[in-house]
GROMACS .gro file of C-alpha atoms in nm:
model
  199
    1MET     CA    1   3.227   1.069   0.424
    2GLY     CA    2   2.898   0.836   0.314
    3THR     CA    3   2.583   0.951   0.190
    4PRO     CA    4   2.326   0.950   0.459
    5GLU     CA    5   2.007   0.823   0.439
    6THR     CA    6   1.775   1.078   0.358
    7SER     CA    7   1.450   0.874   0.465
    8ARG     CA    8   1.527   0.852   0.830
    9GLU     CA    9   1.554   1.161   1.100
   10PRO     CA   10   1.891   1.301   1.216
   11CYS     CA   11   2.071   1.085   1.468
   12PRO     CA   12   1.963   1.232   1.820
   13ASP     CA   13   1.598   1.258   1.681
   14ARG     CA   14   1.643   0.883   1.550
   15ILE     CA   15   1.660   0.714   1.863
   16LEU     CA   16   1.324   0.831   1.971
   17ASP     CA   17   1.165   0.787   1.634
   18ASP     CA   18   1.294   0.422   1.647
   19ILE     CA   19   1.176   0.366   1.997
   20GLY     CA   20   0.813   0.461   1.903
   21GLY     CA   21   0.816   0.269   1.554
   22ALA     CA   22   0.958  -0.041   1.761
   23PHE     CA   23   0.691  -0.031   2.025
   24GLY     CA   24   0.406   0.017   1.765
   25MET     CA   25   0.532  -0.292   1.566
   26GLY     CA   26   0.559  -0.501   1.888
   27ALA     CA   27   0.252  -0.387   2.021
   28VAL     CA   28   0.040  -0.461   1.683
   29GLY     CA   29   0.226  -0.784   1.637
   30GLY     CA   30   0.218  -0.890   1.989
   31THR     CA   31  -0.179  -0.806   1.987
   32ALA     CA   32  -0.242  -1.018   1.690
   33PHE     CA   33  -0.023  -1.337   1.832
   34HIS     CA   34  -0.179  -1.325   2.186
   35PHE     CA   35  -0.517  -1.294   2.065
   36LEU     CA   36  -0.530  -1.571   1.852
   37LYS     CA   37  -0.325  -1.781   2.126
   38GLY     CA   38  -0.585  -1.663   2.372
   39ILE     CA   39  -0.868  -1.790   2.173
   40TYR     CA   40  -0.695  -2.089   2.086
   41ASN     CA   41  -0.632  -2.159   2.464
   42SER     CA   42  -0.999  -2.049   2.596
   43PRO     CA   43  -1.282  -2.304   2.635
   44LYS     CA   44  -1.583  -2.263   2.414
   45GLY     CA   45  -1.786  -2.001   2.466
   46GLU     CA   46  -1.530  -1.789   2.633
   47ARG     CA   47  -1.319  -1.767   2.337
   48PHE     CA   48  -1.328  -1.388   2.274
   49VAL     CA   49  -1.281  -1.291   2.621
   50GLY     CA   50  -1.007  -1.515   2.663
   51GLY     CA   51  -0.818  -1.350   2.330
   52THR     CA   52  -0.893  -1.011   2.455
   53GLN     CA   53  -0.762  -1.062   2.814
   54ALA     CA   54  -0.459  -1.226   2.665
   55VAL     CA   55  -0.386  -0.918   2.445
   56ARG     CA   56  -0.459  -0.687   2.772
   57MET     CA   57  -0.188  -0.874   2.995
   58ASN     CA   58   0.063  -0.949   2.721
   59ALA     CA   59   0.052  -0.722   2.402
   60PRO     CA   60   0.206  -0.410   2.618
   61ARG     CA   61   0.500  -0.607   2.764
   62VAL     CA   62   0.609  -0.732   2.350
   63GLY     CA   63   0.573  -0.372   2.293
   64GLY     CA   64   0.784  -0.259   2.540
   65SER     CA   65   1.076  -0.538   2.461
   66PHE     CA   66   1.042  -0.433   2.101
   67ALA     CA   67   1.095  -0.065   2.211
   68VAL     CA   68   1.371  -0.140   2.430
   69TRP     CA   69   1.548  -0.339   2.167
   70GLY     CA   70   1.472  -0.057   1.909
   71GLY     CA   71   1.616   0.214   2.145
   72LEU     CA   72   1.918   0.012   2.207
   73PHE     CA   73   1.994  -0.059   1.858
   74SER     CA   74   1.944   0.311   1.757
   75ALA     CA   75   2.144   0.438   2.014
   76PHE     CA   76   2.435   0.189   1.906
   77ASP     CA   77   2.374   0.279   1.538
   78CYS     CA   78   2.394   0.665   1.625
   79THR     CA   79   2.727   0.595   1.833
   80MET     CA   80   2.884   0.413   1.527
   81VAL     CA   81   2.790   0.707   1.309
   82TYR     CA   82   2.933   0.935   1.521
   83VAL     CA   83   3.283   0.736   1.558
   84ARG     CA   84   3.307   0.627   1.187
   85GLN     CA   85   3.178   0.937   1.049
   86LYS     CA   86   3.000   0.754   0.791
   87GLU     CA   87   2.637   0.600   0.769
   88ASP     CA   88   2.690   0.259   0.583
   89PRO     CA   89   2.569  -0.103   0.648
   90TRP     CA   90   2.843  -0.168   0.874
   91ASN     CA   91   2.696   0.043   1.128
   92SER     CA   92   2.352  -0.133   1.139
   93ILE     CA   93   2.581  -0.470   1.168
   94PHE     CA   94   2.778  -0.323   1.482
   95ALA     CA   95   2.468  -0.206   1.653
   96GLY     CA   96   2.299  -0.518   1.607
   97ALA     CA   97   2.575  -0.726   1.746
   98ALA     CA   98   2.614  -0.491   2.020
   99THR     CA   99   2.240  -0.470   2.119
  100GLY     CA  100   2.211  -0.844   2.110
  101GLY     CA  101   2.513  -0.874   2.361
  102PHE     CA  102   2.396  -0.586   2.575
  103LEU     CA  103   2.061  -0.721   2.623
  104GLN     CA  104   2.227  -1.095   2.738
  105MET     CA  105   2.470  -0.914   2.930
  106ARG     CA  106   2.288  -1.065   3.260
  107GLN     CA  107   2.364  -1.397   3.157
  108GLY     CA  108   2.723  -1.401   3.131
  109LEU     CA  109   2.991  -1.392   2.871
  110GLY     CA  110   2.892  -1.686   2.669
  111PRO     CA  111   2.532  -1.615   2.611
  112ALA     CA  112   2.623  -1.250   2.557
  113SER     CA  113   2.894  -1.319   2.291
  114ARG     CA  114   2.625  -1.598   2.101
  115SER     CA  115   2.354  -1.339   2.108
  116ALA     CA  116   2.592  -1.063   1.947
  117LEU     CA  117   2.679  -1.294   1.720
  118PHE     CA  118   2.326  -1.365   1.628
  119GLY     CA  119   2.259  -1.000   1.619
  120GLY     CA  120   2.543  -0.896   1.391
  121VAL     CA  121   2.456  -1.203   1.155
  122LEU     CA  122   2.063  -1.117   1.134
  123LEU     CA  123   2.143  -0.748   1.075
  124ALA     CA  124   2.410  -0.850   0.812
  125MET     CA  125   2.119  -1.074   0.649
  126ILE     CA  126   1.871  -0.808   0.639
  127GLU     CA  127   2.126  -0.518   0.514
  128GLY     CA  128   2.226  -0.778   0.267
  129ALA     CA  129   1.911  -0.827   0.165
  130GLY     CA  130   1.837  -0.490   0.151
  131ILE     CA  131   2.150  -0.405  -0.057
  132MET     CA  132   2.023  -0.669  -0.315
  133LEU     CA  133   1.649  -0.551  -0.348
  134ASN     CA  134   1.776  -0.193  -0.418
  135ARG     CA  135   2.005  -0.362  -0.692
  136VAL     CA  136   1.726  -0.531  -0.843
  137LEU     CA  137   1.444  -0.247  -0.827
  138SER     CA  138   1.664   0.040  -0.905
  139PRO     CA  139   1.664   0.154  -1.285
  140PRO     CA  140   1.982   0.095  -1.476
  141ALA     CA  141   2.226   0.381  -1.508
  142ASN     CA  142   2.222   0.537  -1.855
  143MET     CA  143   2.485   0.426  -2.046
  144PRO     CA  144   2.663   0.683  -2.300
  145MET     CA  145   2.570   0.686  -2.648
  146GLU     CA  146   2.911   0.559  -2.771
  147GLU     CA  147   2.891   0.268  -2.548
  148GLY     CA  148   2.561   0.151  -2.729
  149MET     CA  149   2.686   0.184  -3.065
  150PRO     CA  150   2.745  -0.113  -3.304
  151PRO     CA  151   3.099  -0.152  -3.422
  152GLY     CA  152   3.247   0.067  -3.674
  153MET     CA  153   2.960   0.321  -3.571
  154PRO     CA  154   3.114   0.678  -3.563
  155PRO     CA  155   3.013   0.867  -3.262
  156GLY     CA  156   2.754   1.130  -3.274
  157PHE     CA  157   2.470   1.019  -3.477
  158PRO     CA  158   2.098   1.016  -3.334
  159MET     CA  159   1.973   0.650  -3.259
  160GLY     CA  160   1.796   0.534  -3.560
  161GLN     CA  161   2.011   0.730  -3.812
  162LEU     CA  162   2.294   0.552  -4.017
  163PRO     CA  163   2.601   0.749  -4.156
  164GLY     CA  164   2.539   0.913  -4.526
  165GLN     CA  165   2.140   0.898  -4.426
  166GLN     CA  166   1.970   1.228  -4.426
  167GLN     CA  167   1.718   1.330  -4.155
  168PRO     CA  168   1.385   1.376  -4.295
  169GLN     CA  169   1.275   1.745  -4.306
  170MET     CA  170   1.016   1.865  -4.084
  171GLY     CA  171   0.679   1.993  -4.259
  172SER     CA  172   0.409   2.245  -4.156
  173ALA     CA  173   0.168   2.130  -3.855
  174MET     CA  174  -0.095   2.039  -4.110
  175SER     CA  175   0.108   1.839  -4.343
  176MET     CA  176   0.251   1.663  -4.031
  177LYS     CA  177  -0.097   1.584  -3.909
  178ASN     CA  178  -0.215   1.420  -4.215
  179GLU     CA  179   0.109   1.231  -4.314
  180LEU     CA  180   0.351   0.996  -4.118
  181TRP     CA  181   0.710   0.961  -4.261
  182CYS     CA  182   0.803   0.624  -4.336
  183PHE     CA  183   1.123   0.464  -4.378
  184LYS     CA  184   1.212   0.198  -4.621
  185ILE     CA  185   1.503  -0.033  -4.586
  186GLY     CA  186   1.662   0.137  -4.902
  187GLY     CA  187   1.717   0.437  -4.693
  188HIS     CA  188   1.468   0.656  -4.889
  189HIS     CA  189   1.164   0.809  -4.741
  190GLU     CA  190   0.807   0.860  -4.857
  191PRO     CA  191   0.522   1.050  -4.708
  192VAL     CA  192   0.192   0.776  -4.635
  193ASN     CA  193  -0.127   0.954  -4.581
  194PHE     CA  194  -0.290   0.766  -4.320
  195PHE     CA  195  -0.555   1.047  -4.244
  196PRO     CA  196  -0.717   1.184  -4.572
  197LEU     CA  197  -0.785   1.536  -4.586
  198GLY     CA  198  -1.151   1.519  -4.603
  199ARG     CA  199  -1.187   1.377  -4.230
   0.00000   0.00000   0.00000
């Protein structure tokens, strides 16, 4: 079984969560779009009133359309999770295709199949971009020490220490405060006093 996404709700509750989120996105985006369109299409002196009137008439409709799409997509996604017993990007791709086809079913088989293909390709592109972004932004996995060692180096030596080199002895807290160990190229070390005792 695949690893479920921990940032989302479990499957039955996910449908309502996605409907609300999609309605909010559609309403906000529709408000911005139709306000600007209403301002552009209104005569001088009536631009603000025309923009608000266009928002009142059109933004709820756009939000409702987004909510229907989000609800159907989430329902198909949950169905795919239940049928396949996996949560992976293929569920979203199939859900996008099923949603696009289902919403165009009244137009006939041709438009429904074209819309399903478009929905599947769109969701495949979104999922692929998400996977690539995840790979780019995720920190690299920690490599074992033995793989990062130069050739011929026996495993088990701490980073920065060569075979046959002794580790510096730790002094008291007072001497460590006043001295820093400086490693020279020859392999021996000498204390270097950066802070005189008088300070």
